[in-house]
Amino acid sequence: ITEEDHKNYWIRTSTGSEHIAQQHDIDYAEIKPQMIKERKRLQHKIKPFPGAGELIELLYRQFLLGVVSYSPRDVLEHSLHEFGIYPQLKAIVAYEDVKNSKPHPEPFLKGAELMCLTPEQCLGIGDTEKDMLSAKAAGMRFIAVPNKWTSDGDFSRADAVVSSLNDITLEMIEEISNKS
């Protein structure tokens, strides 16, 4: 798998495993359990983005927080516990919780539903184009935080684009929330 494959099929569309299986004429259903097992084996390598803990502490005082991820629930919850942020979360949407993955709006709509909020009351923060497209299709505002893997993405529909989670302030969120 090349870096370009990783960017195109895992980061941009979440179809990497299915794409590789199809390319090699392998039944994806047969290899999926093995892939989940491998993901669990590597979960200790997952690290939060710089500034994530500080941003969560800042936002937790004023907002309901949730995580919308394509990761399996056990891997996701393990990471959230390891990072020490699990208790601050009102909603967690994992791979198993939705039928359609990002960029479909279902994951973000599910997150809003779990927090008993309308999509218009929500603000998504993410690092990929598919995060932005999913949140925007759900009717939410969105702050993009591109990284080395996603910096060449089209974030023109985002309400704000920042270079780091450290750049997100309460004033920025208030300004975005007040946009009509």
PDB file of N, CA and C in Angstrom, residues 76-145:
ATOM      1  N   LEU A  76     -11.800   2.490  19.787  1.00  0.00           N
ATOM      2  CA  LEU A  76     -12.062   3.903  20.051  1.00  0.00           C
ATOM      3  C   LEU A  76     -12.155   4.170  21.552  1.00  0.00           C
ATOM      4  N   GLU A  77     -12.952   3.377  22.258  1.00  0.00           N
ATOM      5  CA  GLU A  77     -13.115   3.601  23.692  1.00  0.00           C
ATOM      6  C   GLU A  77     -11.795   3.386  24.439  1.00  0.00           C
ATOM      7  N   HIS A  78     -11.016   2.399  24.020  1.00  0.00           N
ATOM      8  CA  HIS A  78      -9.703   2.190  24.640  1.00  0.00           C
ATOM      9  C   HIS A  78      -8.859   3.455  24.518  1.00  0.00           C
ATOM     10  N   SER A  79      -8.804   4.032  23.317  1.00  0.00           N
ATOM     11  CA  SER A  79      -8.004   5.245  23.095  1.00  0.00           C
ATOM     12  C   SER A  79      -8.533   6.405  23.921  1.00  0.00           C
ATOM     13  N   LEU A  80      -9.845   6.586  23.946  1.00  0.00           N
ATOM     14  CA  LEU A  80     -10.434   7.702  24.695  1.00  0.00           C
ATOM     15  C   LEU A  80     -10.145   7.577  26.198  1.00  0.00           C
ATOM     16  N   HIS A  81     -10.149   6.351  26.715  1.00  0.00           N
ATOM     17  CA  HIS A  81      -9.775   6.130  28.120  1.00  0.00           C
ATOM     18  C   HIS A  81      -8.292   6.424  28.321  1.00  0.00           C
ATOM     19  N   GLU A  82      -7.458   5.928  27.404  1.00  0.00           N
ATOM     20  CA  GLU A  82      -6.008   6.153  27.503  1.00  0.00           C
ATOM     21  C   GLU A  82      -5.675   7.644  27.497  1.00  0.00           C
ATOM     22  N   PHE A  83      -6.390   8.416  26.684  1.00  0.00           N
ATOM     23  CA  PHE A  83      -6.141   9.856  26.583  1.00  0.00           C
ATOM     24  C   PHE A  83      -6.739  10.620  27.771  1.00  0.00           C
ATOM     25  N   GLY A  84      -7.572   9.942  28.573  1.00  0.00           N
ATOM     26  CA  GLY A  84      -8.180  10.586  29.729  1.00  0.00           C
ATOM     27  C   GLY A  84      -9.344  11.509  29.398  1.00  0.00           C
ATOM     28  N   ILE A  85      -9.955  11.324  28.223  1.00  0.00           N
ATOM     29  CA  ILE A  85     -11.049  12.221  27.828  1.00  0.00           C
ATOM     30  C   ILE A  85     -12.411  11.537  27.790  1.00  0.00           C
ATOM     31  N   TYR A  86     -12.447  10.265  28.019  1.00  0.00           N
ATOM     32  CA  TYR A  86     -13.716   9.527  27.955  1.00  0.00           C
ATOM     33  C   TYR A  86     -14.801  10.145  28.847  1.00  0.00           C
ATOM     34  N   PRO A  87     -14.473  10.522  30.092  1.00  0.00           N
ATOM     35  CA  PRO A  87     -15.518  11.057  30.977  1.00  0.00           C
ATOM     36  C   PRO A  87     -16.157  12.371  30.493  1.00  0.00           C
ATOM     37  N   GLN A  88     -15.469  13.125  29.674  1.00  0.00           N
ATOM     38  CA  GLN A  88     -16.007  14.404  29.197  1.00  0.00           C
ATOM     39  C   GLN A  88     -16.978  14.242  28.031  1.00  0.00           C
ATOM     40  N   LEU A  89     -17.112  13.049  27.505  1.00  0.00           N
ATOM     41  CA  LEU A  89     -17.902  12.852  26.291  1.00  0.00           C
ATOM     42  C   LEU A  89     -19.337  12.434  26.593  1.00  0.00           C
ATOM     43  N   LYS A  90     -20.254  13.132  25.969  1.00  0.00           N
ATOM     44  CA  LYS A  90     -21.679  12.825  26.096  1.00  0.00           C
ATOM     45  C   LYS A  90     -22.086  11.771  25.062  1.00  0.00           C
ATOM     46  N   ALA A  91     -21.395  11.748  23.913  1.00  0.00           N
ATOM     47  CA  ALA A  91     -21.761  10.822  22.834  1.00  0.00           C
ATOM     48  C   ALA A  91     -20.506  10.269  22.166  1.00  0.00           C
ATOM     49  N   ILE A  92     -20.584   8.989  21.815  1.00  0.00           N
ATOM     50  CA  ILE A  92     -19.522   8.341  21.048  1.00  0.00           C
ATOM     51  C   ILE A  92     -20.198   7.572  19.926  1.00  0.00           C
ATOM     52  N   VAL A  93     -19.811   7.890  18.709  1.00  0.00           N
ATOM     53  CA  VAL A  93     -20.332   7.178  17.540  1.00  0.00           C
ATOM     54  C   VAL A  93     -19.158   6.433  16.919  1.00  0.00           C
ATOM     55  N   ALA A  94     -19.277   5.120  16.875  1.00  0.00           N
ATOM     56  CA  ALA A  94     -18.222   4.262  16.336  1.00  0.00           C
ATOM     57  C   ALA A  94     -18.716   3.580  15.058  1.00  0.00           C
ATOM     58  N   TYR A  95     -17.816   2.864  14.444  1.00  0.00           N
ATOM     59  CA  TYR A  95     -18.071   2.144  13.196  1.00  0.00           C
ATOM     60  C   TYR A  95     -19.370   1.329  13.245  1.00  0.00           C
ATOM     61  N   GLU A  96     -19.589   0.615  14.350  1.00  0.00           N
ATOM     62  CA  GLU A  96     -20.739  -0.287  14.450  1.00  0.00           C
ATOM     63  C   GLU A  96     -22.077   0.437  14.609  1.00  0.00           C
ATOM     64  N   ASP A  97     -22.032   1.718  14.929  1.00  0.00           N
ATOM     65  CA  ASP A  97     -23.248   2.460  15.272  1.00  0.00           C
ATOM     66  C   ASP A  97     -24.010   3.003  14.074  1.00  0.00           C
ATOM     67  N   VAL A  98     -23.396   2.964  12.909  1.00  0.00           N
ATOM     68  CA  VAL A  98     -24.038   3.527  11.724  1.00  0.00           C
ATOM     69  C   VAL A  98     -23.921   2.574  10.542  1.00  0.00           C
ATOM     70  N   LYS A  99     -24.835   2.728   9.630  1.00  0.00           N
ATOM     71  CA  LYS A  99     -24.821   1.924   8.410  1.00  0.00           C
ATOM     72  C   LYS A  99     -23.889   2.557   7.376  1.00  0.00           C
ATOM     73  N   ASN A 100     -23.904   3.889   7.316  1.00  0.00           N
ATOM     74  CA  ASN A 100     -23.119   4.638   6.329  1.00  0.00           C
ATOM     75  C   ASN A 100     -21.986   5.392   7.005  1.00  0.00           C
ATOM     76  N   SER A 101     -20.799   5.306   6.436  1.00  0.00           N
ATOM     77  CA  SER A 101     -19.662   6.027   7.007  1.00  0.00           C
ATOM     78  C   SER A 101     -19.532   7.406   6.362  1.00  0.00           C
ATOM     79  N   LYS A 102     -18.678   8.230   6.961  1.00  0.00           N
ATOM     80  CA  LYS A 102     -18.385   9.535   6.387  1.00  0.00           C
ATOM     81  C   LYS A 102     -17.861   9.318   4.964  1.00  0.00           C
ATOM     82  N   PRO A 103     -18.236  10.121   4.025  1.00  0.00           N
ATOM     83  CA  PRO A 103     -18.806  11.465   4.097  1.00  0.00           C
ATOM     84  C   PRO A 103     -20.337  11.524   4.185  1.00  0.00           C
ATOM     85  N   HIS A 104     -20.994  10.398   4.334  1.00  0.00           N
ATOM     86  CA  HIS A 104     -22.446  10.406   4.523  1.00  0.00           C
ATOM     87  C   HIS A 104     -22.751  11.157   5.830  1.00  0.00           C
ATOM     88  N   PRO A 105     -23.874  11.855   5.917  1.00  0.00           N
ATOM     89  CA  PRO A 105     -24.189  12.613   7.134  1.00  0.00           C
ATOM     90  C   PRO A 105     -24.580  11.753   8.344  1.00  0.00           C
ATOM     91  N   GLU A 106     -24.890  10.474   8.133  1.00  0.00           N
ATOM     92  CA  GLU A 106     -25.393   9.640   9.220  1.00  0.00           C
ATOM     93  C   GLU A 106     -24.536   9.664  10.493  1.00  0.00           C
ATOM     94  N   PRO A 107     -23.198   9.555  10.420  1.00  0.00           N
ATOM     95  CA  PRO A 107     -22.422   9.548  11.672  1.00  0.00           C
ATOM     96  C   PRO A 107     -22.606  10.814  12.512  1.00  0.00           C
ATOM     97  N   PHE A 108     -22.581  11.978  11.860  1.00  0.00           N
ATOM     98  CA  PHE A 108     -22.747  13.219  12.614  1.00  0.00           C
ATOM     99  C   PHE A 108     -24.189  13.400  13.077  1.00  0.00           C
ATOM    100  N   LEU A 109     -25.149  12.963  12.287  1.00  0.00           N
ATOM    101  CA  LEU A 109     -26.551  13.028  12.715  1.00  0.00           C
ATOM    102  C   LEU A 109     -26.769  12.150  13.940  1.00  0.00           C
ATOM    103  N   LYS A 110     -26.146  10.982  13.970  1.00  0.00           N
ATOM    104  CA  LYS A 110     -26.234  10.084  15.113  1.00  0.00           C
ATOM    105  C   LYS A 110     -25.627  10.733  16.355  1.00  0.00           C
ATOM    106  N   GLY A 111     -24.503  11.410  16.182  1.00  0.00           N
ATOM    107  CA  GLY A 111     -23.878  12.111  17.310  1.00  0.00           C
ATOM    108  C   GLY A 111     -24.787  13.189  17.877  1.00  0.00           C
ATOM    109  N   ALA A 112     -25.407  13.982  17.010  1.00  0.00           N
ATOM    110  CA  ALA A 112     -26.334  15.026  17.463  1.00  0.00           C
ATOM    111  C   ALA A 112     -27.509  14.396  18.205  1.00  0.00           C
ATOM    112  N   GLU A 113     -28.027  13.322  17.648  1.00  0.00           N
ATOM    113  CA  GLU A 113     -29.166  12.626  18.269  1.00  0.00           C
ATOM    114  C   GLU A 113     -28.813  12.128  19.669  1.00  0.00           C
ATOM    115  N   LEU A 114     -27.636  11.543  19.823  1.00  0.00           N
ATOM    116  CA  LEU A 114     -27.213  11.033  21.126  1.00  0.00           C
ATOM    117  C   LEU A 114     -27.046  12.149  22.159  1.00  0.00           C
ATOM    118  N   MET A 115     -26.751  13.359  21.690  1.00  0.00           N
ATOM    119  CA  MET A 115     -26.611  14.494  22.603  1.00  0.00           C
ATOM    120  C   MET A 115     -27.914  15.269  22.748  1.00  0.00           C
ATOM    121  N   CYS A 116     -28.988  14.774  22.079  1.00  0.00           N
ATOM    122  CA  CYS A 116     -30.301  15.434  22.116  1.00  0.00           C
ATOM    123  C   CYS A 116     -30.217  16.868  21.600  1.00  0.00           C
ATOM    124  N   LEU A 117     -29.459  17.040  20.521  1.00  0.00           N
ATOM    125  CA  LEU A 117     -29.294  18.345  19.882  1.00  0.00           C
ATOM    126  C   LEU A 117     -29.727  18.263  18.428  1.00  0.00           C
ATOM    127  N   THR A 118     -30.099  19.399  17.865  1.00  0.00           N
ATOM    128  CA  THR A 118     -30.332  19.450  16.431  1.00  0.00           C
ATOM    129  C   THR A 118     -28.980  19.637  15.761  1.00  0.00           C
ATOM    130  N   PRO A 119     -28.839  19.248  14.515  1.00  0.00           N
ATOM    131  CA  PRO A 119     -27.565  19.458  13.828  1.00  0.00           C
ATOM    132  C   PRO A 119     -27.146  20.938  13.813  1.00  0.00           C
ATOM    133  N   GLU A 120     -28.123  21.832  13.730  1.00  0.00           N
ATOM    134  CA  GLU A 120     -27.811  23.264  13.700  1.00  0.00           C
ATOM    135  C   GLU A 120     -27.192  23.744  15.008  1.00  0.00           C
ATOM    136  N   GLN A 121     -27.376  23.002  16.076  1.00  0.00           N
ATOM    137  CA  GLN A 121     -26.794  23.353  17.371  1.00  0.00           C
ATOM    138  C   GLN A 121     -25.384  22.784  17.538  1.00  0.00           C
ATOM    139  N   CYS A 122     -24.911  22.063  16.543  1.00  0.00           N
ATOM    140  CA  CYS A 122     -23.629  21.364  16.648  1.00  0.00           C
ATOM    141  C   CYS A 122     -22.548  22.008  15.782  1.00  0.00           C
ATOM    142  N   LEU A 123     -21.317  21.815  16.220  1.00  0.00           N
ATOM    143  CA  LEU A 123     -20.140  22.242  15.482  1.00  0.00           C
ATOM    144  C   LEU A 123     -19.189  21.061  15.416  1.00  0.00           C
ATOM    145  N   GLY A 124     -18.838  20.647  14.212  1.00  0.00           N
ATOM    146  CA  GLY A 124     -17.888  19.563  14.044  1.00  0.00           C
ATOM    147  C   GLY A 124     -16.474  20.111  13.933  1.00  0.00           C
ATOM    148  N   ILE A 125     -15.527  19.358  14.421  1.00  0.00           N
ATOM    149  CA  ILE A 125     -14.105  19.680  14.284  1.00  0.00           C
ATOM    150  C   ILE A 125     -13.439  18.422  13.768  1.00  0.00           C
ATOM    151  N   GLY A 126     -12.696  18.533  12.673  1.00  0.00           N
ATOM    152  CA  GLY A 126     -12.059  17.349  12.128  1.00  0.00           C
ATOM    153  C   GLY A 126     -10.907  17.685  11.215  1.00  0.00           C
ATOM    154  N   ASP A 127     -10.194  16.639  10.807  1.00  0.00           N
ATOM    155  CA  ASP A 127      -8.989  16.840  10.017  1.00  0.00           C
ATOM    156  C   ASP A 127      -9.090  16.330   8.584  1.00  0.00           C
ATOM    157  N   THR A 128     -10.233  15.789   8.204  1.00  0.00           N
ATOM    158  CA  THR A 128     -10.344  15.259   6.846  1.00  0.00           C
ATOM    159  C   THR A 128     -11.492  15.899   6.085  1.00  0.00           C
ATOM    160  N   GLU A 129     -11.379  15.817   4.776  1.00  0.00           N
ATOM    161  CA  GLU A 129     -12.443  16.293   3.896  1.00  0.00           C
ATOM    162  C   GLU A 129     -13.733  15.525   4.160  1.00  0.00           C
ATOM    163  N   LYS A 130     -13.629  14.205   4.386  1.00  0.00           N
ATOM    164  CA  LYS A 130     -14.837  13.404   4.620  1.00  0.00           C
ATOM    165  C   LYS A 130     -15.508  13.806   5.929  1.00  0.00           C
ATOM    166  N   ASP A 131     -14.736  14.230   6.941  1.00  0.00           N
ATOM    167  CA  ASP A 131     -15.329  14.751   8.176  1.00  0.00           C
ATOM    168  C   ASP A 131     -16.156  15.989   7.855  1.00  0.00           C
ATOM    169  N   MET A 132     -15.544  16.910   7.116  1.00  0.00           N
ATOM    170  CA  MET A 132     -16.219  18.154   6.766  1.00  0.00           C
ATOM    171  C   MET A 132     -17.474  17.890   5.950  1.00  0.00           C
ATOM    172  N   LEU A 133     -17.360  17.058   4.933  1.00  0.00           N
ATOM    173  CA  LEU A 133     -18.515  16.780   4.078  1.00  0.00           C
ATOM    174  C   LEU A 133     -19.646  16.126   4.859  1.00  0.00           C
ATOM    175  N   SER A 134     -19.311  15.234   5.776  1.00  0.00           N
ATOM    176  CA  SER A 134     -20.301  14.564   6.601  1.00  0.00           C
ATOM    177  C   SER A 134     -21.011  15.560   7.513  1.00  0.00           C
ATOM    178  N   ALA A 135     -20.237  16.375   8.206  1.00  0.00           N
ATOM    179  CA  ALA A 135     -20.817  17.366   9.126  1.00  0.00           C
ATOM    180  C   ALA A 135     -21.665  18.382   8.373  1.00  0.00           C
ATOM    181  N   LYS A 136     -21.158  18.886   7.261  1.00  0.00           N
ATOM    182  CA  LYS A 136     -21.901  19.890   6.489  1.00  0.00           C
ATOM    183  C   LYS A 136     -23.182  19.283   5.910  1.00  0.00           C
ATOM    184  N   ALA A 137     -23.118  18.043   5.428  1.00  0.00           N
ATOM    185  CA  ALA A 137     -24.315  17.378   4.894  1.00  0.00           C
ATOM    186  C   ALA A 137     -25.346  17.156   6.002  1.00  0.00           C
ATOM    187  N   ALA A 138     -24.874  17.035   7.234  1.00  0.00           N
ATOM    188  CA  ALA A 138     -25.773  16.870   8.374  1.00  0.00           C
ATOM    189  C   ALA A 138     -26.389  18.198   8.801  1.00  0.00           C
ATOM    190  N   GLY A 139     -25.878  19.304   8.263  1.00  0.00           N
ATOM    191  CA  GLY A 139     -26.409  20.622   8.619  1.00  0.00           C
ATOM    192  C   GLY A 139     -25.655  21.304   9.741  1.00  0.00           C
ATOM    193  N   MET A 140     -24.418  20.887   9.973  1.00  0.00           N
ATOM    194  CA  MET A 140     -23.610  21.447  11.063  1.00  0.00           C
ATOM    195  C   MET A 140     -22.580  22.443  10.529  1.00  0.00           C
ATOM    196  N   ARG A 141     -22.093  23.252  11.436  1.00  0.00           N
ATOM    197  CA  ARG A 141     -20.934  24.091  11.120  1.00  0.00           C
ATOM    198  C   ARG A 141     -19.689  23.226  11.359  1.00  0.00           C
ATOM    199  N   PHE A 142     -18.546  23.676  10.793  1.00  0.00           N
ATOM    200  CA  PHE A 142     -17.371  22.805  10.843  1.00  0.00           C
ATOM    201  C   PHE A 142     -16.085  23.615  10.855  1.00  0.00           C
ATOM    202  N   ILE A 143     -15.146  23.193  11.720  1.00  0.00           N
ATOM    203  CA  ILE A 143     -13.795  23.742  11.744  1.00  0.00           C
ATOM    204  C   ILE A 143     -12.855  22.641  11.264  1.00  0.00           C
ATOM    205  N   ALA A 144     -12.092  22.942  10.223  1.00  0.00           N
ATOM    206  CA  ALA A 144     -11.126  21.987   9.674  1.00  0.00           C
ATOM    207  C   ALA A 144      -9.748  22.235  10.283  1.00  0.00           C
ATOM    208  N   VAL A 145      -9.090  21.133  10.624  1.00  0.00           N
ATOM    209  CA  VAL A 145      -7.730  21.175  11.162  1.00  0.00           C
ATOM    210  C   VAL A 145      -6.890  20.197  10.339  1.00  0.00           C
TER     211      VAL A 145
END
